[in-house]
Each structure stands twice: as structure tokens, then as C-alpha cells.
Coordinates of C-alpha atoms in Angstrom, one line a residue:
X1 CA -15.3 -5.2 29.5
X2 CA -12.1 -4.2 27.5
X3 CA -11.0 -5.2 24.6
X4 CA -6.3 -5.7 24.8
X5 CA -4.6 -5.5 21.8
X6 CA -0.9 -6.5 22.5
X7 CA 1.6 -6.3 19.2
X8 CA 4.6 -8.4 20.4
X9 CA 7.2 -9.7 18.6
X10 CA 7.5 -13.1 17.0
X11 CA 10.0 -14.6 19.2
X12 CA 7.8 -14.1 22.6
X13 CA 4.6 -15.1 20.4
X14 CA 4.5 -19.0 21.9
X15 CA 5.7 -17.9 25.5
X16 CA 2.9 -15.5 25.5
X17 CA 0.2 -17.7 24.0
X18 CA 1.2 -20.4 26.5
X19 CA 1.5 -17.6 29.5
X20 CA -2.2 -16.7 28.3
X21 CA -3.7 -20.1 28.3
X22 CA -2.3 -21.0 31.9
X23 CA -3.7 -18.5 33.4
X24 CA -7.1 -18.8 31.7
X25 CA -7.3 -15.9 29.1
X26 CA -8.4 -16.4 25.6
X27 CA -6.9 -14.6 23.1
X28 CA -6.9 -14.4 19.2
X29 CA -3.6 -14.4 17.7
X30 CA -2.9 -12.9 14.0
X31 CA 0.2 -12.3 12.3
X32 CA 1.2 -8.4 11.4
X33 CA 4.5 -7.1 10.3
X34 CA 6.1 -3.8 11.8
X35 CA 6.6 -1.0 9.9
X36 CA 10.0 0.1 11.0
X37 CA 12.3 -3.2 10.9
X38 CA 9.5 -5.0 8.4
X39 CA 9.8 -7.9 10.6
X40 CA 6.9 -10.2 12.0
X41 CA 5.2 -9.5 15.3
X42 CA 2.0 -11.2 16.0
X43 CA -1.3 -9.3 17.4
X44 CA -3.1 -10.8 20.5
X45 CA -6.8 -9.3 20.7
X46 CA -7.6 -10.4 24.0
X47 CA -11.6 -9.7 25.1
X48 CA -11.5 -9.5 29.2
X49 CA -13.3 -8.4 32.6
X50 CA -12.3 -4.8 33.9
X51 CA -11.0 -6.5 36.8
X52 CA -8.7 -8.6 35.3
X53 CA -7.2 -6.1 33.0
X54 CA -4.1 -6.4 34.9
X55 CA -3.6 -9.8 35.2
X56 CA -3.5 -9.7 31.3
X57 CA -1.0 -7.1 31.5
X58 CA 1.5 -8.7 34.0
X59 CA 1.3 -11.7 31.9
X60 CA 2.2 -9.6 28.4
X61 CA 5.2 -8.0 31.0
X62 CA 6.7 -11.0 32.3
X63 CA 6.7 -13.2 29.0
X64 CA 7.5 -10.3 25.8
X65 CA 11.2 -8.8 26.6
X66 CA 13.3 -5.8 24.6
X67 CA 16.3 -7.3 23.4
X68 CA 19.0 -6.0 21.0
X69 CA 19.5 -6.4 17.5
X70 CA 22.1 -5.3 14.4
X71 CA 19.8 -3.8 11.8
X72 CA 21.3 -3.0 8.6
X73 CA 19.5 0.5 7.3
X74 CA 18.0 0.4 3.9
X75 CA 19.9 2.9 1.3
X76 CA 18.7 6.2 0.9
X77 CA 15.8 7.1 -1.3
X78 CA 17.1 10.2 -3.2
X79 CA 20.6 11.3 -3.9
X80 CA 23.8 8.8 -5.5
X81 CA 24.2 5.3 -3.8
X82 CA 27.8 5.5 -4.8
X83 CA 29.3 6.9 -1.4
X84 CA 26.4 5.2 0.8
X85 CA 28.2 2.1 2.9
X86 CA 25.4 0.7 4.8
X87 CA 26.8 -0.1 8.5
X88 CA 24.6 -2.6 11.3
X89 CA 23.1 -0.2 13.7
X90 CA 22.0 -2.1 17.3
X91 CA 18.6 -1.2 18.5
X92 CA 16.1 -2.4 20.7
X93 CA 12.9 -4.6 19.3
X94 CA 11.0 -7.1 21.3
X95 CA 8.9 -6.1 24.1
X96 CA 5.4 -5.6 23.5
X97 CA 2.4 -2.0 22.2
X98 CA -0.1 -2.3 24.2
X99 CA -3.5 -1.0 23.4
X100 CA -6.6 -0.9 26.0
X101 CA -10.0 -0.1 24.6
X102 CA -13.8 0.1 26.1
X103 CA -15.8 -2.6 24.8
X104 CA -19.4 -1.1 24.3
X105 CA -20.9 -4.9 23.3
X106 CA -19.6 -8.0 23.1
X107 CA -21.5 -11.6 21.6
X108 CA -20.4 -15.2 21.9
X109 CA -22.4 -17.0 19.3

């Protein structure tokens, strides 16, 4: 058994959880924030059968996407403020971290 943790962004959160439940995969949804952009992502903990490790995994592909986006950067930390002109800068988000993990024991009380 392995346990999938999948961080994906907010926006694909519903396509996945519905993805998930069509094809008969329980998953545990909670809501995280990522550090870089401080925007919301949601984490899927997913508990499944080796051999169906890559269903999961086509399923995470085919429903989270990377997309573009105009970030504006925070000011800097140190230094004068006074000549800083903060400009958007486009860069990809969405898609989804994946992590795969043994699962040693699992209970269903």
C-alpha cells in the first residue's frame, strides 16, 4: 500500500475530487497555502493499492494543469523602498507536487 499526497492548486481542486471519485479512489482533501505565491492549494492524501498507484497518478495528470499568471513581487526586505517599482512578473502555478510514500500499516475503524 502507498500512501499519495498530491498538493494541487485550488482551481483544479473540484475537477480532481470529482476525477477521484469516478474512478473509485478515496481521498482526503485539506486546505494548505503555498509558500512562494501565499496562495491556496489543497492537499489530497490518497491511501491506495500498489497496483493502482498509477491510475491515481494519470488521474492527478489529466485533471491539475500549469497555467500562467501576473504575480506582483512583494518589496524588498532591507534597503530604501523609495526607488522599488514593483512590476507583474508571469510565472507558471497550477499543476500538481506529488509525493509517493510506503505505507507500513494501515486501519479502517
Amino acid at each position: 500500500m502507498k500512501l499519495v499526497i498530491a498538493v494541487v492548486q485550488d482551481k483544479d481542486s473540484n475537477r480532481l475530487s470529482n476525477a477521484l471519485i469516478k474512478e473509485g479512489i478515496r481521498a482526503t482533501k485539506m486546505a494548505s497555502t503555498g509558500g512562494f505565491l501565499r496562495a491556496g492549494n489543497t492537499t489530497f492524501m490518497i491511501g491506495i493499492e500498489d497496483d493502482r498507484v498509477q491510475d491515481v497518478l494519470e488521474v492527478i495528470k489529466a485533471n491539475c494543469k500549469v497555467r500562467d499568471q501576473l504575480v506582483t513581487p512583494v518589496t524588498p526586505m532591507g534597503g530604501t523602498t523609495d526607488s522599488y517599482i514593483p512590476f507583474p512578473v508571469e510565472v507558471q502555478v497550477g499543476g500538481a507536487a506529488v509525493f509517493i510514500m510506503p505505507v507500513e500499516r494501515f486501519e479502517h475503524f
